Tab-separated table of C-alpha atoms in Angstrom:
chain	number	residue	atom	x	y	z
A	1	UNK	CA	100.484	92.311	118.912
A	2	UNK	CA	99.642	95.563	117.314
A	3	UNK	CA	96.768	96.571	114.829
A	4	UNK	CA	98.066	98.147	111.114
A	5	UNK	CA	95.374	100.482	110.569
A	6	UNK	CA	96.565	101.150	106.720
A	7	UNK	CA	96.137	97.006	106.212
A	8	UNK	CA	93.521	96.532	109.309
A	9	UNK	CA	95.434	93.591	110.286
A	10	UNK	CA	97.269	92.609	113.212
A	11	UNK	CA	100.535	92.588	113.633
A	12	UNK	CA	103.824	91.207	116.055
A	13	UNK	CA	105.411	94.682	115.800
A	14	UNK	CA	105.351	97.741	113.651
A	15	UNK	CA	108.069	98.974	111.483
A	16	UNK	CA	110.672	101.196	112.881
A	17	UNK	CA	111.056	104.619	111.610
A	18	UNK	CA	108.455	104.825	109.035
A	19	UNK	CA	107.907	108.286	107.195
A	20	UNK	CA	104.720	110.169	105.959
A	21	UNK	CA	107.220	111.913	103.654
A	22	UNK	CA	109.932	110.113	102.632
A	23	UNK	CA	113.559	111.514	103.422
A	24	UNK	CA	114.152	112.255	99.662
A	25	UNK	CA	111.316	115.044	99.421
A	26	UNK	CA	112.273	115.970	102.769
A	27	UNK	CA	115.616	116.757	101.792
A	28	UNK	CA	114.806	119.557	100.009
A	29	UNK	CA	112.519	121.314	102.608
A	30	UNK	CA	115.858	121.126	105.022
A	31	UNK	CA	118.148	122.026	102.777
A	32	UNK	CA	116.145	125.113	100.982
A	33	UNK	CA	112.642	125.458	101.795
A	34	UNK	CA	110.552	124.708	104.916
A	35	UNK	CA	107.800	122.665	106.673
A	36	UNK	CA	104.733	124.519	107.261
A	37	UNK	CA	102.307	123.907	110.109
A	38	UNK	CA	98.544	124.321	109.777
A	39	UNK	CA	96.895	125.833	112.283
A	40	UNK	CA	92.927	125.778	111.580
A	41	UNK	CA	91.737	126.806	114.833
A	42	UNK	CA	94.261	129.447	115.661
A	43	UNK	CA	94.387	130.573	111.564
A	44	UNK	CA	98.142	130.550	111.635
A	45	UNK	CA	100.597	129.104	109.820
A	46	UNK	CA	103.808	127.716	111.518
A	47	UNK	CA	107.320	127.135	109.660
A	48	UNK	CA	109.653	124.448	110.873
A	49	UNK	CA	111.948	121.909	109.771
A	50	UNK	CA	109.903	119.143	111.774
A	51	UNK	CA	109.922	115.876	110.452
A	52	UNK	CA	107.701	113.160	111.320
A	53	UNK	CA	109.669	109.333	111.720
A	54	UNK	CA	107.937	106.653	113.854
A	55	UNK	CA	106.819	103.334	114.391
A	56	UNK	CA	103.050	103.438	112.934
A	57	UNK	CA	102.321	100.715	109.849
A	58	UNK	CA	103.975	97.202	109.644
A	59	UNK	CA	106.619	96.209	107.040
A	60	UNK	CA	104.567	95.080	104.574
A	61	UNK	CA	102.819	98.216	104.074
A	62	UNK	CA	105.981	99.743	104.571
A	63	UNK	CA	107.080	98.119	101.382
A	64	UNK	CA	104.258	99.373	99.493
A	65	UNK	CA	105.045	102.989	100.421
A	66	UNK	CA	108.567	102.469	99.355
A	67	UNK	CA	106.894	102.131	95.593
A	68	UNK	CA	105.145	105.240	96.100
A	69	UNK	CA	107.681	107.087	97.265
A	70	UNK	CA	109.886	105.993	94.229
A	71	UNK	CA	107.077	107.366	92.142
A	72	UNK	CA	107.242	110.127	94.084
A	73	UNK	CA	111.350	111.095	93.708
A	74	UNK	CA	110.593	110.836	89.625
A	75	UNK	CA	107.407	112.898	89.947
A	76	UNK	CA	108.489	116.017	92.021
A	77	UNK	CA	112.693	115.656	91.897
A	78	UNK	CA	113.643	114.375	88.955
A	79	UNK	CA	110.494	115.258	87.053
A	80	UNK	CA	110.272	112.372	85.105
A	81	UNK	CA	106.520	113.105	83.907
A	82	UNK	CA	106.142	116.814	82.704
A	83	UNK	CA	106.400	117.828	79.137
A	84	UNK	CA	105.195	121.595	78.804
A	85	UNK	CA	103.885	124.148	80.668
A	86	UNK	CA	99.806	125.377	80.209
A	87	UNK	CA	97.714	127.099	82.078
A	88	UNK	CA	95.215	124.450	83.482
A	89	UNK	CA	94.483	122.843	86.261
A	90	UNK	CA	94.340	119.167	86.800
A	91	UNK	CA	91.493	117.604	88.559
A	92	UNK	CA	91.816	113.349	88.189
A	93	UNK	CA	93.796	113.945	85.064
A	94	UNK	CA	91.086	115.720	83.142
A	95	UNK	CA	92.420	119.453	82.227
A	96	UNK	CA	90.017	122.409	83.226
A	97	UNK	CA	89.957	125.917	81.619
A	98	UNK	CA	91.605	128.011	84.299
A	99	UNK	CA	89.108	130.999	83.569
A	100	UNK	CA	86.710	129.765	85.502
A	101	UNK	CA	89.113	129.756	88.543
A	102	UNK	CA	91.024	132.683	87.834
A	103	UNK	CA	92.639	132.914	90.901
A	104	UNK	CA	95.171	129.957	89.928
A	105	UNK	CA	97.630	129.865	87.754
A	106	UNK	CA	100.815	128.251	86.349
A	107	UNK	CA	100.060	124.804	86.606
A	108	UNK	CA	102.265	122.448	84.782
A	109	UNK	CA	100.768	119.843	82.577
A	110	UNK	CA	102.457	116.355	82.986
A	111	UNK	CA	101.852	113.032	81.739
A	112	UNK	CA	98.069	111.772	82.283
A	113	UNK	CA	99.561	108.007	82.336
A	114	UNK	CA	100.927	108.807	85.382
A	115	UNK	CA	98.332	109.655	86.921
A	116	UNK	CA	97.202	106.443	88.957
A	117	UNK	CA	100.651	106.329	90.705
A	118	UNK	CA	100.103	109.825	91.383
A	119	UNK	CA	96.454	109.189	93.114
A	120	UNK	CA	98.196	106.095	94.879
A	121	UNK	CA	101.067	108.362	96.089
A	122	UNK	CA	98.227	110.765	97.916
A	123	UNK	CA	96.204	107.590	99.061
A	124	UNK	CA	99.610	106.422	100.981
A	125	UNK	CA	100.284	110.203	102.433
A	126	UNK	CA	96.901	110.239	103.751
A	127	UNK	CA	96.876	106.403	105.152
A	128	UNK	CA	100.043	106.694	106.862
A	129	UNK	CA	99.031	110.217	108.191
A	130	UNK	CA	95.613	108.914	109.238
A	131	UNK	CA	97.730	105.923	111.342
A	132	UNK	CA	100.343	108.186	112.459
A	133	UNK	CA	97.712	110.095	114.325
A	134	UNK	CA	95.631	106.956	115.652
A	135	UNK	CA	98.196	105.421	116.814
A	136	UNK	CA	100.481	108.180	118.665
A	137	UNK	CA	97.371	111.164	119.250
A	138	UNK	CA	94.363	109.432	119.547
A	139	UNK	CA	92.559	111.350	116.586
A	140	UNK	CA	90.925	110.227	113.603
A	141	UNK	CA	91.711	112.659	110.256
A	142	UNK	CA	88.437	110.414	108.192
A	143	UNK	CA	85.523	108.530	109.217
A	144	UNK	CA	85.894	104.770	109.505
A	145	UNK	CA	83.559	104.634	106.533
A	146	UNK	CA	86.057	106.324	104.095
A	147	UNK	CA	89.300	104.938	106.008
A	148	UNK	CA	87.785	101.362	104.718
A	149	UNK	CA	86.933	102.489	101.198
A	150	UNK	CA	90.502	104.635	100.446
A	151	UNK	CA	92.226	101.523	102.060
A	152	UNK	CA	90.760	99.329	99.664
A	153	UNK	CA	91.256	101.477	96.660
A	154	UNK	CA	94.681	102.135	98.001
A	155	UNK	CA	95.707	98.111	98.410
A	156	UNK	CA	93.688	96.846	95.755
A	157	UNK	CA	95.495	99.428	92.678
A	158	UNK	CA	92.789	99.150	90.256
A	159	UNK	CA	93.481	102.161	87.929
A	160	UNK	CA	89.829	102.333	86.674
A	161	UNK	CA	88.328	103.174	90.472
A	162	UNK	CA	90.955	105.042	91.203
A	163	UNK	CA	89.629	107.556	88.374
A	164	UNK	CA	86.391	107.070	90.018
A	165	UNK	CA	86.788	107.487	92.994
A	166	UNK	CA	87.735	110.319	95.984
A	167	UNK	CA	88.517	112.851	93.252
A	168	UNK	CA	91.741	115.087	93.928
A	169	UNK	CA	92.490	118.182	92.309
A	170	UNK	CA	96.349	119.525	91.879
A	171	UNK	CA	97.648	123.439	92.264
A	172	UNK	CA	101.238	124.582	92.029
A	173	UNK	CA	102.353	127.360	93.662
A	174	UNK	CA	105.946	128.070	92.416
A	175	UNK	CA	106.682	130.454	95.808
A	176	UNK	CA	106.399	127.099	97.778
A	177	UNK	CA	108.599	124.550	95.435
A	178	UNK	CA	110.605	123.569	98.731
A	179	UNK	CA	108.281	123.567	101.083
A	180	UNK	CA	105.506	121.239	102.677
A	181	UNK	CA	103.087	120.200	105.004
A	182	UNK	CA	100.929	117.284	106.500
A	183	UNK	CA	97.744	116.227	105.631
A	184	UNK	CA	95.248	118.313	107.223
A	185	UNK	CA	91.363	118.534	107.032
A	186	UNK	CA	89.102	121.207	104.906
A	187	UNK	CA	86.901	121.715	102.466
A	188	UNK	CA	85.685	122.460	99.133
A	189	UNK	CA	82.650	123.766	98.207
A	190	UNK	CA	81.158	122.612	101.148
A	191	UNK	CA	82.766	118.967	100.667
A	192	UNK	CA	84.905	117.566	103.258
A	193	UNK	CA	88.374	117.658	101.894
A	194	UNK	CA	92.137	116.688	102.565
A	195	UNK	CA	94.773	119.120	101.729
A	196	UNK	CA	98.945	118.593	101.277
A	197	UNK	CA	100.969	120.385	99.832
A	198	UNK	CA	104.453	118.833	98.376
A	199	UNK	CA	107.467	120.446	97.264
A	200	UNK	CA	104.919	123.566	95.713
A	201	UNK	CA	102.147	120.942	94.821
A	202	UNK	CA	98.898	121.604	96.870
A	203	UNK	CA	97.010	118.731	96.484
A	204	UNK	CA	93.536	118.483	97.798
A	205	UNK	CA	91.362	114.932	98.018
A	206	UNK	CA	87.641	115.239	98.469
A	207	UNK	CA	86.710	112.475	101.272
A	208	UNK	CA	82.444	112.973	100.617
A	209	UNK	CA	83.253	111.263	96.963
């Protein structure tokens, strides 16, 4: 038996193969773009075409990842969800004047319905990260406090707490449209934050809230 830490149930065996990104976004960071490597202690960045694909979460959770990451093709490949471009930024689909962060710019507005796939697509990226690393390095990217919380949010899909709650907040940068990397820990503002960045999409997801 093995434990599922994204369902905190036990299991006969995990999945084989699973992703943190799924091979579809990945295809475009080894085609044209690349897969940076954060460095926090060192302050450098690395850039390689590294992918991560092993046995960490069971199939059922597996499953549930699969919807994501057909949210996720729509969202950032096919762009199924964006209508115009504005200067704003996003932050849990409420649009904020970008002159009080002037150091941002060109954010793309999309479609605010969306938006609860969208937080469920960064709640699966961080689970899956968070087991990838329990399970194979021994490290813990969240308290167990949060981990319970963001699993429950995450399994339960409830689009009204997932407004509420563990509020994200979206850049683009269009100089990094094929790149990515992992979820890695920061902050904001003194807040303990998450930070990913897909296909030019940095996407940040404060873990105090």
């Amino acid at each position: 038996m093995v434990h599922c830490y994204m369902c905190d149930k036990d299991v006969v065996k995990f999945k084989t193969n699973s992703h943190i990104i799924s091979e579809e976004l990945f295809k475009n960071v080894k085609e044209h773009g690349k897969m940076i490597s954060i460095d926090n202690v060192a302050g450098k960045n690395e850039y390689s075409t590294k992918e991560i694909k092993d046995d960490f979460i069971c199939s059922e959770c597996e499953t549930k990842t699969r919807h994501d990451d057909g949210f996720a093709k729509d969202f950032f490949i096919v762009k199924k969800y964006f209508n115009s471009k504005h200067e704003k930024l996003i932050m849990d689909g409420q649009q904020i004047d970008l002159n009080k962060i002037p150091s941002f710019k060109e954010v793309e507005k999309f479609d605010p319905t969306c938006f609860p796939k969208f937080k469920l697509f960064v709640l699966s990226l961080l689970l899956r990260h968070y087991c990838y690393l329990k399970i194979h390095e021994q490290k813990e990217m969240i308290s167990e406090e949060h981990l319970i919380e963001i699993r429950k949010l995450y399994h339960n899909r409830e689009s009204t707490l997932l407004n509420q709650k563990y509020p994200i907040i979206i850049w683009k940068y269009n100089t990094l449209n094929n790149s990515v990397y992992y979820p890695y820990k920061t902050s904001i503002d003194q807040i303990n934050s998450i930070d990913i960045l897909i296909l030019g999409y940095r996407i940040q997801i404060c873990v105090d809230k």
